[in-house]
PDB file of C-alpha atoms and ligand atoms in Angstrom:
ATOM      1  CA  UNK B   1       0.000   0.000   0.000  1.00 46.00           C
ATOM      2  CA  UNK B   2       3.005   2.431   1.233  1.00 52.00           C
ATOM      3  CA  UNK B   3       4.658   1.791  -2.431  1.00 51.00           C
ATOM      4  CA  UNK B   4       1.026   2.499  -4.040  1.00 53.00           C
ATOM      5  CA  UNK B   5       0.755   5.404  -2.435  1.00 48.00           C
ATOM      6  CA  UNK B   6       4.306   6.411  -3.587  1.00 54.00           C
ATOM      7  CA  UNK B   7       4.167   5.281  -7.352  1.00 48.00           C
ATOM      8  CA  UNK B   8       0.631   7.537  -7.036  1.00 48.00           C
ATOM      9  CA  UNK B   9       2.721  10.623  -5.517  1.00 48.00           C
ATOM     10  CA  UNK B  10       5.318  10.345  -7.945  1.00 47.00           C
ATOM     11  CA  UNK B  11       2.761  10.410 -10.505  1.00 44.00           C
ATOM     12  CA  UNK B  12       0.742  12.780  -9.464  1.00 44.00           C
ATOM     13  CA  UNK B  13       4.062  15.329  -9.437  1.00 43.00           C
ATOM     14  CA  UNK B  14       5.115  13.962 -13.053  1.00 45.00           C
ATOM     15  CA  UNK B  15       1.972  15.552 -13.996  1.00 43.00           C
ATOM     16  CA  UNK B  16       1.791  18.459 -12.034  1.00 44.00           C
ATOM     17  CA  UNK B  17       5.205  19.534 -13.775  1.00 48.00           C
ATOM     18  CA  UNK B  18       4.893  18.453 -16.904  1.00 46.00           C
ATOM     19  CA  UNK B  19       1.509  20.281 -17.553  1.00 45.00           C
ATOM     20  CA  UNK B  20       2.600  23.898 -17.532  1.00 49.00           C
ATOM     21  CA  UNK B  21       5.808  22.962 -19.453  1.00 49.00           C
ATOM     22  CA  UNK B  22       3.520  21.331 -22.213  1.00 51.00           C
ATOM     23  CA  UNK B  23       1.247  24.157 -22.536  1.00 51.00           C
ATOM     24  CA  UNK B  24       4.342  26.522 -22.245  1.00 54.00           C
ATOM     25  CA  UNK B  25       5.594  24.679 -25.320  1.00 55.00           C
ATOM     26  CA  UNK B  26       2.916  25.427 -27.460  1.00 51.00           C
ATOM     27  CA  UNK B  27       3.558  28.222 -29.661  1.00 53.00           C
ATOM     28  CA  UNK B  28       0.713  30.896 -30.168  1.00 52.00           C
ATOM     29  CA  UNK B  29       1.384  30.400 -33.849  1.00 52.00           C
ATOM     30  CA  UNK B  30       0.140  26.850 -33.987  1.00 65.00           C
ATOM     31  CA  UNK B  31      -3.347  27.988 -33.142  1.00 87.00           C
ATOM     32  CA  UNK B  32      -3.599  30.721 -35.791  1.00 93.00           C
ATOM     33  CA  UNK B  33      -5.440  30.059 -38.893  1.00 97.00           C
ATOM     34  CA  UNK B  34      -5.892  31.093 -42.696  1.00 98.00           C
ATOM     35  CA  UNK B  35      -9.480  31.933 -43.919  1.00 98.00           C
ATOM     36  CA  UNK B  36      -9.959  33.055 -47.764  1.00 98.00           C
ATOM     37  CA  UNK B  37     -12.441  35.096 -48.815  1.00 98.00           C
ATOM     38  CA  UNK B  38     -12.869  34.879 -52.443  1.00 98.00           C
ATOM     39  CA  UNK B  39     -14.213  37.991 -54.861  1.00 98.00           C
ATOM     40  CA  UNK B  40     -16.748  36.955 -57.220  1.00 98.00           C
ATOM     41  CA  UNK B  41     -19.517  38.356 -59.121  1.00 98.00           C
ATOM     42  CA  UNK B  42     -19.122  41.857 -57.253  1.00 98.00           C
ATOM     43  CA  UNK B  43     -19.455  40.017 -53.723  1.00 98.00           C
ATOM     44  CA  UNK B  44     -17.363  39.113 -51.097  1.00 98.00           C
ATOM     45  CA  UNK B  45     -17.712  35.631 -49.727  1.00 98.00           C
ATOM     46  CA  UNK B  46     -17.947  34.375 -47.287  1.00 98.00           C
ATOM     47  CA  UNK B  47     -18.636  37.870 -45.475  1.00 98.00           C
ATOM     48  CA  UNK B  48     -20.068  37.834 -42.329  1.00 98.00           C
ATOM     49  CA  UNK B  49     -16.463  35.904 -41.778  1.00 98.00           C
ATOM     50  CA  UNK B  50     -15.708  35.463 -38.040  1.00 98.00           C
ATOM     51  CA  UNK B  51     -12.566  34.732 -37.112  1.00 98.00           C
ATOM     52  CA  UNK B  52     -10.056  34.783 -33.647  1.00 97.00           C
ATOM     53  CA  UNK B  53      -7.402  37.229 -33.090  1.00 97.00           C
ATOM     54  CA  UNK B  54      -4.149  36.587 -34.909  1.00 97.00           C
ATOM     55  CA  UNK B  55      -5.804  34.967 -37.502  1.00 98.00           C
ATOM     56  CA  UNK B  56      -4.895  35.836 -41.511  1.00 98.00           C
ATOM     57  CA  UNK B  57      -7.695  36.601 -44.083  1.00 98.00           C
ATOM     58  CA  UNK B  58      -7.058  36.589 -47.730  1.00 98.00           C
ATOM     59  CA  UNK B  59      -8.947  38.072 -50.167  1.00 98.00           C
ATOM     60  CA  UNK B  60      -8.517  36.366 -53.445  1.00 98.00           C
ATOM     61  CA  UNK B  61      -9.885  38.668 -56.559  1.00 98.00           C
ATOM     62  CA  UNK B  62     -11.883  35.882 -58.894  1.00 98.00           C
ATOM     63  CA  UNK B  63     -13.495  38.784 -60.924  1.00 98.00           C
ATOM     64  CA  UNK B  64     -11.985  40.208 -64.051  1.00 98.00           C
ATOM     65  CA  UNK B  65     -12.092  43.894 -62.748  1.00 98.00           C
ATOM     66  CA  UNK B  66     -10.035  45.200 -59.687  1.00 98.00           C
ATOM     67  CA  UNK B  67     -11.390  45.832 -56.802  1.00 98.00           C
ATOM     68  CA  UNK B  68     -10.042  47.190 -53.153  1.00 98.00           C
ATOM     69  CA  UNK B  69     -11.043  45.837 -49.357  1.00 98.00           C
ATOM     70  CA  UNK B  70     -11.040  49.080 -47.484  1.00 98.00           C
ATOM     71  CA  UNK B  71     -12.178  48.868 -44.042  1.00 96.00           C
ATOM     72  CA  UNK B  72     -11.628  52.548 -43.186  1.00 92.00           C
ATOM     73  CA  UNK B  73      -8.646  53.235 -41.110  1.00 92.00           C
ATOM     74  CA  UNK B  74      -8.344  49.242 -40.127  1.00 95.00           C
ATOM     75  CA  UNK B  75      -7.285  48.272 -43.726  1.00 97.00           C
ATOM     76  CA  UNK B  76      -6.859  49.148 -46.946  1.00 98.00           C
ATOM     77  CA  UNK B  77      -5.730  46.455 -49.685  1.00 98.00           C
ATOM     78  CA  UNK B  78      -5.615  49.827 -52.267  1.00 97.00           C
ATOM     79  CA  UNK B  79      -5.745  48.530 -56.124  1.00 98.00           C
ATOM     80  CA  UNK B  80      -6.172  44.383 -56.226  1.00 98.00           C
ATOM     81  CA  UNK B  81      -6.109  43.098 -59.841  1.00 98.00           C
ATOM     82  CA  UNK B  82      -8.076  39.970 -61.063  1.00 98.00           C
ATOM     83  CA  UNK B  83      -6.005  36.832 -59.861  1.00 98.00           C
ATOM     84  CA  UNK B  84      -3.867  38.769 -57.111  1.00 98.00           C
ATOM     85  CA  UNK B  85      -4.551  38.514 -53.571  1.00 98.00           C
ATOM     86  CA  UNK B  86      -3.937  40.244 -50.333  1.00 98.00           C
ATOM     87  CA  UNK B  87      -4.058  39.625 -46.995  1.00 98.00           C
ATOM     88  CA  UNK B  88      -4.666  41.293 -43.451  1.00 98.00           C
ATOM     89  CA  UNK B  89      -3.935  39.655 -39.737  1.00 98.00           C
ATOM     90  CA  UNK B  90      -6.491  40.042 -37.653  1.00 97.00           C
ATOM     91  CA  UNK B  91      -4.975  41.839 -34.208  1.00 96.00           C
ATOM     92  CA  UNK B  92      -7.656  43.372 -32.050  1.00 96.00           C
ATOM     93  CA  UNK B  93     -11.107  41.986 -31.738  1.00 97.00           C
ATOM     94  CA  UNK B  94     -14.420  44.104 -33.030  1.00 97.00           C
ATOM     95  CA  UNK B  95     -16.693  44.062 -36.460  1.00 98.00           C
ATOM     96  CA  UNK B  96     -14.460  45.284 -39.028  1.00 98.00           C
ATOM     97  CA  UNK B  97     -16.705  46.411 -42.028  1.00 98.00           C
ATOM     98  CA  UNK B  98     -15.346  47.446 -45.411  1.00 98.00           C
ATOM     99  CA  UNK B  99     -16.312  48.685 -48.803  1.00 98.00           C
ATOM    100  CA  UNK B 100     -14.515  48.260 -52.353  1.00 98.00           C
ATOM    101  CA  UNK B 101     -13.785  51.620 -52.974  1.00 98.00           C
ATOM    102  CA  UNK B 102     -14.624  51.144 -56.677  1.00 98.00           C
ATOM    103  CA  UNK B 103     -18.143  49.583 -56.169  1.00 98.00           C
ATOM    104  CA  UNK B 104     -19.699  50.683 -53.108  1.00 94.00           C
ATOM    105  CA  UNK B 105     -22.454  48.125 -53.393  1.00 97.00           C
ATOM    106  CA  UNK B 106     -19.592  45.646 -52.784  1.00 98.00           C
ATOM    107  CA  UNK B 107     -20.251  45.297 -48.945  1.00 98.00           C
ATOM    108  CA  UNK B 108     -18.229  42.774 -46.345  1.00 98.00           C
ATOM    109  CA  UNK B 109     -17.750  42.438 -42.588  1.00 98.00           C
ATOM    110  CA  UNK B 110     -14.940  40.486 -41.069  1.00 98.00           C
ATOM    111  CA  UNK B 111     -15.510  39.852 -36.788  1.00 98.00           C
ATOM    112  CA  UNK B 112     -12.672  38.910 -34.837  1.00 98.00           C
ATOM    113  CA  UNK B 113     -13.591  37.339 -31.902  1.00 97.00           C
TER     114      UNK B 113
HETATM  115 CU1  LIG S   1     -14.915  46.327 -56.645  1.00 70.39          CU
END
């Protein structure tokens, strides 16, 4: 019972001290993700797009006019030909909305969460 007890201890301290070492360990980066939202047909899509903080979103131009992602003074992609892309990490949490500046009835939101 005594060794129980012990093997149990020794255990229970492996996993006391391994646990904040193993979180430690995991870089912020790992967690980050990639969304794409594509321009088609005048329209951003997916828009609502949620997404966390320090994750990227890419617009990808599928039309064959330029257009621009200008959310005010958050971003501003300025001139994005047909087939380029460009992308913007997401850093503080809120609704972001934004306009192409060359068709104003092209209308998208991005929240980060
Ligand atoms: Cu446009």
């Amino acid at each position: 019972m005594q060794m129980h007890t012990r093997l149990m201890t020794g255990l229970l301290t492996s996993v006391l001290f391994i646990s904040p070492v193993g979180l430690a360990a995991v870089p912020a980066k790992s967690t980050s993700r990639s969304y794409t939202v594509t321009i088609k047909g005048l329209e951003f899509n997916p828009s609502p797009l949620t997404v966390a903080r320090g994750d990227t979103v890419v617009w990808r131009n599928m039309d064959i006019v330029p257009h621009t992602i200008n959310g005010k003074s958050a971003f501003d992609s300025k001139n994005l030909a047909p087939g380029q892309t460009w992308h913007w990490v997401a850093k503080k949490k809120g609704h972001f909305k934004y306009a192409c500046a060359y068709h104003p009835t092209m209308l998208g939101e991005v929240v980060v969460n």
